[in-house]
Tab-separated table of C-alpha atoms in Angstrom:
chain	number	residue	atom	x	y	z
I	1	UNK	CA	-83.454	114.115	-73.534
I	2	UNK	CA	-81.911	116.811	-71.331
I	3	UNK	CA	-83.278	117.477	-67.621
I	4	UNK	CA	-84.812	121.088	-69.265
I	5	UNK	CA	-86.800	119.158	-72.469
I	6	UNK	CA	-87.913	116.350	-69.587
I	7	UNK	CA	-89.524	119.250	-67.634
I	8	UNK	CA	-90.572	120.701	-70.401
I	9	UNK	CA	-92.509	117.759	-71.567
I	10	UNK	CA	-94.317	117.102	-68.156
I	11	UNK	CA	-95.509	120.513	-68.122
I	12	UNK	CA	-96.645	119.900	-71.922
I	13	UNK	CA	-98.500	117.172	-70.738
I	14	UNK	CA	-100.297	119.097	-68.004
I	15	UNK	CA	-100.933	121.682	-70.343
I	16	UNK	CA	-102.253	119.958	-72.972
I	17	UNK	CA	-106.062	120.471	-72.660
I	18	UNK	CA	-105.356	123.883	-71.489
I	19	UNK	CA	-106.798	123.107	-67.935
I	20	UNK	CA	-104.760	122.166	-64.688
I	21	UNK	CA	-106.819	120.088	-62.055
I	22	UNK	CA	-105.790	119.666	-58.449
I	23	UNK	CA	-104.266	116.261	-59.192
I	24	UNK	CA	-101.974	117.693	-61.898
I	25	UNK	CA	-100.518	119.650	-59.666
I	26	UNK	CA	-99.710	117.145	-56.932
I	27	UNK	CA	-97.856	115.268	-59.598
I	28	UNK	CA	-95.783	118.171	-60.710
I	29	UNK	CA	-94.813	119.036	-57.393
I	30	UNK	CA	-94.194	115.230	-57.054
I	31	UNK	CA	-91.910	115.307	-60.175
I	32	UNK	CA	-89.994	118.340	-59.591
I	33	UNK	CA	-89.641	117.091	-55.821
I	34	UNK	CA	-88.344	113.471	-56.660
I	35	UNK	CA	-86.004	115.404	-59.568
I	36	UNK	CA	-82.928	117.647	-58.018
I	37	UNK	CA	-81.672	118.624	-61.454
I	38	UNK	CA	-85.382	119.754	-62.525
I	39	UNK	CA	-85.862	121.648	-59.795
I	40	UNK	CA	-82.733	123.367	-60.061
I	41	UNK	CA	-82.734	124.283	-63.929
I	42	UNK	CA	-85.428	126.483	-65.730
I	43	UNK	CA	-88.387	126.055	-66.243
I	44	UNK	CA	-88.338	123.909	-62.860
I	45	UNK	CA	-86.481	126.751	-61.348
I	46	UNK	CA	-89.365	128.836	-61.405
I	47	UNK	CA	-92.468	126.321	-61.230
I	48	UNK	CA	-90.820	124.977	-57.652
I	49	UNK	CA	-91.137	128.057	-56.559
I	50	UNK	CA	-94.457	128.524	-56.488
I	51	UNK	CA	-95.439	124.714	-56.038
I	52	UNK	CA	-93.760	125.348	-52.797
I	53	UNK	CA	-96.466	127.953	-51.543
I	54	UNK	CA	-98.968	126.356	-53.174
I	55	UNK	CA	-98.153	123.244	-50.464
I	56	UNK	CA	-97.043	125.423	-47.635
I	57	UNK	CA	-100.728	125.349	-45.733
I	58	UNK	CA	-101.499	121.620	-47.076
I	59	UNK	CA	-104.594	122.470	-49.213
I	60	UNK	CA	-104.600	123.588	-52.755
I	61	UNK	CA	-106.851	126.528	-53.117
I	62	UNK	CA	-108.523	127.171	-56.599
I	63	UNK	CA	-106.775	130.784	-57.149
I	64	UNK	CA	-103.218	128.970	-56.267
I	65	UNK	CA	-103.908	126.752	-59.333
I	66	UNK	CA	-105.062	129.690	-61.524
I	67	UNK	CA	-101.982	131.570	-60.542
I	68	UNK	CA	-99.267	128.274	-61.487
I	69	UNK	CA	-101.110	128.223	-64.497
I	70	UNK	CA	-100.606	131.525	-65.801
I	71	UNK	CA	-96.559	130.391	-65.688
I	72	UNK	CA	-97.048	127.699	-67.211
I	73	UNK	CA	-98.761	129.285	-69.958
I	74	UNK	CA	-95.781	131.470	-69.792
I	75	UNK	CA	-93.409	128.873	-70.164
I	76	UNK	CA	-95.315	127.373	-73.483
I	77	UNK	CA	-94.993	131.083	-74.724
I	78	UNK	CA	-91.570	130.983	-74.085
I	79	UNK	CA	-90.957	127.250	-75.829
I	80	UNK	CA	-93.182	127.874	-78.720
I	81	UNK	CA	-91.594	131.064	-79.693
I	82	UNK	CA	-92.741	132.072	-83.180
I	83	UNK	CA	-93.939	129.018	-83.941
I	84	UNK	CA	-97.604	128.412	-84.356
I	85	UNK	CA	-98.187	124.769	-85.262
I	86	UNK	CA	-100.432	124.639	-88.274
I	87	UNK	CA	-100.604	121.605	-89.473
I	88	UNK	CA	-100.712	123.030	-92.956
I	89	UNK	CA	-96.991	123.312	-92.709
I	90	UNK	CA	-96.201	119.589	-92.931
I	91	UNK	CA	-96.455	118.318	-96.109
I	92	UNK	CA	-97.507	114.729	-95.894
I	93	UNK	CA	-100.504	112.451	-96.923
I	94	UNK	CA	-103.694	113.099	-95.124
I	95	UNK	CA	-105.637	110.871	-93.114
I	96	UNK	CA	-109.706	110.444	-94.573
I	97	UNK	CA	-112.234	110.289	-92.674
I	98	UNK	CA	-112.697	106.542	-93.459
I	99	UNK	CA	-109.468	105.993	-91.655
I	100	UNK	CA	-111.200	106.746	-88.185
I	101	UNK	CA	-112.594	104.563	-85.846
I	102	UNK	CA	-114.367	104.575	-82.006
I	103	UNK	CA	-112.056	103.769	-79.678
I	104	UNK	CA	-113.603	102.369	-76.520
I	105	UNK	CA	-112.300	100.590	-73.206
I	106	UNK	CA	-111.515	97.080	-72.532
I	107	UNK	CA	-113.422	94.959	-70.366
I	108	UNK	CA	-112.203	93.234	-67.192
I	109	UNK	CA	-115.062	91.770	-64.719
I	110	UNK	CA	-113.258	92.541	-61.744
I	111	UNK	CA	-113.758	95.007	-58.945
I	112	UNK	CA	-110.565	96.232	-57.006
I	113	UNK	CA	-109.589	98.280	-53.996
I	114	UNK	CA	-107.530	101.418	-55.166
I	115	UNK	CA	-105.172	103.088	-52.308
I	116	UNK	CA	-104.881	106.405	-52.017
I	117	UNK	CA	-102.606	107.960	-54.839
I	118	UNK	CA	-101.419	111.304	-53.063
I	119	UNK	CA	-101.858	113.143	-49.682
I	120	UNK	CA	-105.302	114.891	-50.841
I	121	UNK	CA	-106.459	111.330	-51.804
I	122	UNK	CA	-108.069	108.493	-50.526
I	123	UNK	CA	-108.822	105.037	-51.149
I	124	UNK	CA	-111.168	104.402	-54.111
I	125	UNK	CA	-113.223	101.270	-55.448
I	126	UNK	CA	-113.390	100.754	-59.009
I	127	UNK	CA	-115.653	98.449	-61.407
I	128	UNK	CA	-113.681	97.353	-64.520
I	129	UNK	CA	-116.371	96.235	-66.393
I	130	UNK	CA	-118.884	98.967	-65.692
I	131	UNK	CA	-116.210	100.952	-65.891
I	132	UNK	CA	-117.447	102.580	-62.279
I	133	UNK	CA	-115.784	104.508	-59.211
I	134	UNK	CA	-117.174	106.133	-56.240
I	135	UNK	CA	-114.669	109.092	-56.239
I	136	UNK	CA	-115.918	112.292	-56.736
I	137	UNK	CA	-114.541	112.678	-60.106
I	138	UNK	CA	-116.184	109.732	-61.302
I	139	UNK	CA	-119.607	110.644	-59.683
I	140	UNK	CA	-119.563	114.512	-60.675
I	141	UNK	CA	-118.363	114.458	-64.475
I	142	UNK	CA	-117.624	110.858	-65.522
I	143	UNK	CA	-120.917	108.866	-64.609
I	144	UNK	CA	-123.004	110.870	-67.395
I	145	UNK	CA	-120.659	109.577	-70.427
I	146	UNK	CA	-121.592	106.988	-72.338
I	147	UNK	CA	-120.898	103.306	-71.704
I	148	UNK	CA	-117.115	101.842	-72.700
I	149	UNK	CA	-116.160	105.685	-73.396
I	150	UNK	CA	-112.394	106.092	-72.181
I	151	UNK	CA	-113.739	109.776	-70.753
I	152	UNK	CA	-115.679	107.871	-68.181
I	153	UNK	CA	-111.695	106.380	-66.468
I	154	UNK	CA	-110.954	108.233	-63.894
I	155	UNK	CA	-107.426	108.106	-62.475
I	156	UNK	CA	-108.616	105.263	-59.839
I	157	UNK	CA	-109.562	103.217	-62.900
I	158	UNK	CA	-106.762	104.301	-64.668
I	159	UNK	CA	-104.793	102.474	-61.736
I	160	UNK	CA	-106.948	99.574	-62.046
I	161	UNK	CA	-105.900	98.863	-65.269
I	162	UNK	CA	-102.479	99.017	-64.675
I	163	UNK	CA	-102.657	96.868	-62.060
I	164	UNK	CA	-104.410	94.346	-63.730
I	165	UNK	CA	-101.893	94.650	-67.124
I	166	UNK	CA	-98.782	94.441	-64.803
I	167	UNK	CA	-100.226	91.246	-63.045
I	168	UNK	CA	-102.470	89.877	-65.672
I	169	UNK	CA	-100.132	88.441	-68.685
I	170	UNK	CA	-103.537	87.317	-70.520
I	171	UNK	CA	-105.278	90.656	-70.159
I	172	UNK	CA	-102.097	92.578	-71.119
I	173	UNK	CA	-101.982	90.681	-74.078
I	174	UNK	CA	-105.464	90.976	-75.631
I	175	UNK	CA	-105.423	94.732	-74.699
I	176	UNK	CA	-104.726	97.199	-77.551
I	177	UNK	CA	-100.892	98.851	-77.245
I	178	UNK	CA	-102.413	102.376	-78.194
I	179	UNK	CA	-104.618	101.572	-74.657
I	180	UNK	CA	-101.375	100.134	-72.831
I	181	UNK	CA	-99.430	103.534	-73.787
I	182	UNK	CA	-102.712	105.674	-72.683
I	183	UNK	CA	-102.442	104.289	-69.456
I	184	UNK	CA	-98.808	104.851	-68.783
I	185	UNK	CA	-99.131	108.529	-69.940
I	186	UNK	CA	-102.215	109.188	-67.715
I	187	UNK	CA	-99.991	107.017	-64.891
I	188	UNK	CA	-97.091	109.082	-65.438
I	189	UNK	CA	-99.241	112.533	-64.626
I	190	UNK	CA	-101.735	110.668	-61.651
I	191	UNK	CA	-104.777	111.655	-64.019
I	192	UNK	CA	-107.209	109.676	-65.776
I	193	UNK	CA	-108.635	109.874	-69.130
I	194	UNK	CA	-109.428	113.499	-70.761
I	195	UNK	CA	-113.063	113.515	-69.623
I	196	UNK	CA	-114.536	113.735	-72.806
I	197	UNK	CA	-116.778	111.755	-74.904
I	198	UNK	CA	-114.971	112.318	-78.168
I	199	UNK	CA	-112.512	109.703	-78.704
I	200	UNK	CA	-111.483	108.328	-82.580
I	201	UNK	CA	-108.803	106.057	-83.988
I	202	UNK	CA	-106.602	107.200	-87.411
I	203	UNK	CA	-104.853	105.272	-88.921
I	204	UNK	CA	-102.675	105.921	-92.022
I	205	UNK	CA	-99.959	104.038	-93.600
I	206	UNK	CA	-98.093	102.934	-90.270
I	207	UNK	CA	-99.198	106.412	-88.368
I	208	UNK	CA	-101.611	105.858	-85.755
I	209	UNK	CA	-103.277	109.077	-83.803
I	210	UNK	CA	-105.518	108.827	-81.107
I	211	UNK	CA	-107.638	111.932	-80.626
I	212	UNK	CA	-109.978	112.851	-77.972
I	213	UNK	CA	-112.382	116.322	-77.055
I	214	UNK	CA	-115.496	117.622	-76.169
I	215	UNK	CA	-117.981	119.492	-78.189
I	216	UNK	CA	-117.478	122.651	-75.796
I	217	UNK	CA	-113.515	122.715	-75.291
I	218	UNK	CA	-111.325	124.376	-77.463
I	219	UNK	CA	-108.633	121.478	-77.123
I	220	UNK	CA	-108.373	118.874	-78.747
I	221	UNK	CA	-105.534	116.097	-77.535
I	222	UNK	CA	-103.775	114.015	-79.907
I	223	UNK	CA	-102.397	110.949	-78.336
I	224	UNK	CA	-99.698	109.747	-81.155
I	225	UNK	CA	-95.581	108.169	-80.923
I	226	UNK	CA	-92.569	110.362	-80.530
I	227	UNK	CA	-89.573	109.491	-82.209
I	228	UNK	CA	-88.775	107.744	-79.212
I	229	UNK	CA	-91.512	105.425	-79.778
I	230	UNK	CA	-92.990	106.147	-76.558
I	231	UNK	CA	-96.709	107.241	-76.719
I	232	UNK	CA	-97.108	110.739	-75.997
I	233	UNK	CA	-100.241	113.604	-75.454
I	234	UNK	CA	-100.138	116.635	-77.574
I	235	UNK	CA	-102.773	119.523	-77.271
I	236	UNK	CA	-103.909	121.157	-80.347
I	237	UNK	CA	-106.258	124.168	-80.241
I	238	UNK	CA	-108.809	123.850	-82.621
I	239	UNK	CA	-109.697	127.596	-82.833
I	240	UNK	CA	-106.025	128.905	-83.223
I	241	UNK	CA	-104.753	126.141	-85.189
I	242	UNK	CA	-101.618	125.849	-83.325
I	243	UNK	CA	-100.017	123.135	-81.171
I	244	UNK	CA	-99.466	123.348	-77.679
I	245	UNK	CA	-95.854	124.514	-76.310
I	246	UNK	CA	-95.768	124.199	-80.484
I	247	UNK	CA	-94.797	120.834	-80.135
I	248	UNK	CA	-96.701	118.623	-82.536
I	249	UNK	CA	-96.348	114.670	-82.847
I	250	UNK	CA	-94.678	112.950	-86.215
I	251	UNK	CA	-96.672	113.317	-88.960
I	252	UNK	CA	-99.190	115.974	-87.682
I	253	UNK	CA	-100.264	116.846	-91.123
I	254	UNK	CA	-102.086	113.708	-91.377
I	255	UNK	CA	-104.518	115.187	-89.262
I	256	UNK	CA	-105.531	118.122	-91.587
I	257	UNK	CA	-108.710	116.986	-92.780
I	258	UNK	CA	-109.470	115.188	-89.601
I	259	UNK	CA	-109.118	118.989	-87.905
I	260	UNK	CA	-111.252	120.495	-91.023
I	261	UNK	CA	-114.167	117.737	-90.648
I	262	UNK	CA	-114.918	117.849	-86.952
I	263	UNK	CA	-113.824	121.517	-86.130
């Protein structure tokens, strides 16, 4: 993967449910900062730019974030070109409904101190098996979903399960590899879980997508392998019927019916 496709894909990531929060942007910044040869080729080129204003007075101001992500909706113009992502274009067999399933969290009865992931953050403590925090994200939008519901990990509990899968070889091993690769992904990004309560399992002869959205968002992300084998998020907007950045995972047309049934 070339330094440009790399950048690309981080800002695909960010982009994927159409909204950037406050803690997307500190790992952007934190990626193009850590990542000379980003920074210095397009589209980094232009999103260090602005990153760099945005951090000039230390805060991050709600119009600053509109304004980075008007170009980064101008990048995914740019990248997805002509291309508009229906999955009716990919001719391949389609995933029934019977092939979907809940997917809910693990639980861990432990409790554990998380530090501070950035500057604007502090440190955070986090129920695994209540699947609780006492950060504002958790108390505002996540404490209202319903119980084992991935929506309701914020990035602190995100964190907590890593932990406990890089230090646990018992808990790593009972855990789900679709929920192993979830965590890395919302890792990579310092997020947590798409804040949702909307979250099935396909499965299809050796394809596996893991989809997750809300009854009121227009987005609906797809968590499914590259051809890297590396898990990976992909946004799909269920009103346009088009990708984001119109990059689609393998096998997207498997999700036709899926898309049809619930949208």
């Amino acid at each position: 993967m070339t330094t440009n496709e790399a950048t690309v894909s981080f800002i695909r990531h960010v982009m994927a449910d159409g909204v950037v929060s406050e803690d997307e942007v500190v790992a952007l910044g934190t990626y193009l900062n850590e990542n000379r040869d980003a920074r210095k080729t397009w589209p980094g080129t232009a999103v260090f730019e602005v990153l760099k204003d945005i951090f000039a007075d230390g805060r991050i101001d709600r119009h600053e974030i509109d304004g980075l992500t008007k170009i980064l909706h101008g990048v995914e113009i740019i990248c997805a070109g002509d291309t508009t992502g229906d999955t009716n274009l990919t001719v391949v067999p389609v995933a029934e409904e019977s092939d979907s399933n809940e997917f809910k969290l693990p639980v861990l009865d432990q409790t554990v101190t998380i530090s501070a992931t950035n500057q604007f953050d502090s440190t955070h403590k986090v129920d695994l098996k209540r699947h609780e925090c006492d950060c504002r994200d958790w108390q505002k939008v996540r404490a209202k979903l319903p119980e084992f519901c991935p929506g309701r990990a914020c990035k602190h509990i995100v964190k907590g399960f890593e932990l406990a899968s890089s230090t646990q070889p018992e808990f790593k091993k009972a855990c789900d590899p679709l929920f192993l690769g979830l965590i890395q992904v919302s890792a990579d990004t310092d997020r947590g879980f798409e804040a949702v309560d909307h979250w099935r399992l396909l499965k299809k002869d050796g394809a596996e997508f893991l989809a997750a959205w809300g009854l009121k968002s227009d987005w609906c992300n797809v968590y499914a392998r590259s051809d890297t084998g590396r898990l990976e998020r992909f946004g799909y907007h269920v009103a346009n019927k088009r990708w984001s950045f119109g990059s689609r995972p393998p096998k997207a047309g498997m999700l036709k019916k899926f898309f049809e049934s619930n949208f």
